[in-house]
Amino acid sequence: MLEDIWYWPPDPEDLKRERRKARELKQSQWWKNRRAHNHCHYCEREVPARELTMDHIVPLARGGKTTKANVVPCCKACNTQKLHLLPVEWEAHLERLRKG
């Protein structure tokens, strides 16, 4: 279950710094090019670029950083469902949903 996953909250100052970096990265041409593909990294649905959100593959809450290698465009639904899950946890969650 999602609530069974534990993590140690990051330092508030680190979190603030990473969120600032994310805001700056969202303004970059690199990010605009990533969104221009119009699809969600996770569900692969076609989504208008303006509706894509920036998701940290390794969430900030789990020690992830705002780097080009750690952010992907995804739809709001996937971003909301993924929460603070690591990739392996997210895949396990999706597998449980598929099995019912």
C-alpha positions as CSV (number, residue, x, y, z in Angstrom):
1,M,0.0,0.0,0.0
2,L,1.1,3.5,-0.6
3,E,0.9,4.4,3.0
4,D,3.3,1.6,3.9
5,I,6.2,3.4,2.2
6,W,8.4,5.4,4.5
7,Y,10.9,8.2,3.9
8,W,12.9,10.7,5.9
9,P,11.7,14.3,5.0
10,P,14.4,16.3,3.4
11,D,15.9,19.4,5.0
12,P,13.5,22.3,4.4
13,E,16.3,24.5,3.0
14,D,17.3,21.8,0.6
15,L,13.7,21.4,-0.5
16,K,13.3,25.1,-1.0
17,R,16.5,25.2,-3.1
18,E,15.4,22.3,-5.3
19,R,12.0,23.8,-5.9
20,R,13.6,27.0,-6.9
21,K,15.8,25.1,-9.4
22,A,12.7,23.4,-10.7
23,R,11.0,26.7,-11.4
24,E,14.1,27.9,-13.2
25,L,14.4,24.7,-15.2
26,K,10.8,25.0,-16.3
27,Q,11.7,28.3,-18.0
28,S,14.5,26.7,-20.0
29,Q,14.4,25.9,-23.7
30,W,15.5,22.4,-22.8
31,W,12.3,21.8,-20.8
32,K,10.1,23.5,-23.4
33,N,11.6,21.0,-26.0
34,R,10.9,18.1,-23.6
35,R,7.3,19.1,-23.3
36,A,6.9,19.7,-27.0
37,H,6.7,15.9,-27.5
38,N,3.2,16.1,-26.0
39,H,3.2,12.9,-24.1
40,C,3.3,11.7,-20.5
41,H,6.5,9.8,-19.5
42,Y,4.5,7.4,-17.4
43,C,1.2,6.5,-19.1
44,E,2.4,7.6,-22.6
45,R,-0.9,9.3,-23.3
46,E,-0.8,12.3,-25.6
47,V,-1.2,15.5,-23.6
48,P,-1.1,19.1,-24.7
49,A,2.3,20.6,-23.7
50,R,0.7,23.2,-21.5
51,E,-1.0,20.5,-19.4
52,L,2.2,18.5,-18.8
53,T,3.8,18.8,-15.3
54,M,7.4,18.4,-14.2
55,D,7.9,15.2,-12.2
56,H,11.0,14.3,-10.3
57,I,11.7,10.6,-11.1
58,V,13.3,10.3,-7.7
59,P,11.1,12.7,-5.7
60,L,12.5,15.6,-3.8
61,A,10.9,14.1,-0.7
62,R,13.0,11.0,-1.2
63,G,16.3,12.9,-1.7
64,G,16.0,13.5,-5.5
65,K,17.5,16.5,-7.0
66,T,16.3,18.9,-9.7
67,T,18.5,17.8,-12.6
68,K,17.8,17.2,-16.3
69,A,18.4,13.5,-15.6
70,N,15.8,13.4,-12.8
71,V,12.8,15.3,-14.3
72,V,10.3,14.2,-16.9
73,P,7.1,15.6,-18.4
74,C,4.0,13.8,-17.2
75,C,0.3,14.4,-17.0
76,K,-1.3,15.7,-13.8
77,A,-3.0,12.4,-13.1
78,C,0.2,10.4,-13.1
79,N,2.1,13.1,-11.1
80,T,-0.7,13.2,-8.5
81,Q,-0.8,9.4,-8.2
82,K,3.0,8.9,-8.1
83,L,3.4,11.2,-5.1
84,H,6.7,10.5,-3.5
85,L,7.2,7.0,-4.9
86,L,10.5,5.8,-6.3
87,P,10.4,4.3,-9.8
88,V,10.4,0.7,-8.6
89,E,7.5,1.5,-6.1
90,W,5.6,3.3,-8.9
91,E,5.9,0.2,-11.1
92,A,4.8,-2.1,-8.4
93,H,1.8,0.2,-7.7
94,L,0.8,0.2,-11.4
95,E,1.1,-3.6,-11.5
96,R,-1.2,-4.0,-8.5
97,L,-3.7,-1.7,-10.2
98,R,-3.5,-3.9,-13.4
99,K,-4.2,-7.0,-11.4
100,G,-7.1,-5.5,-9.6
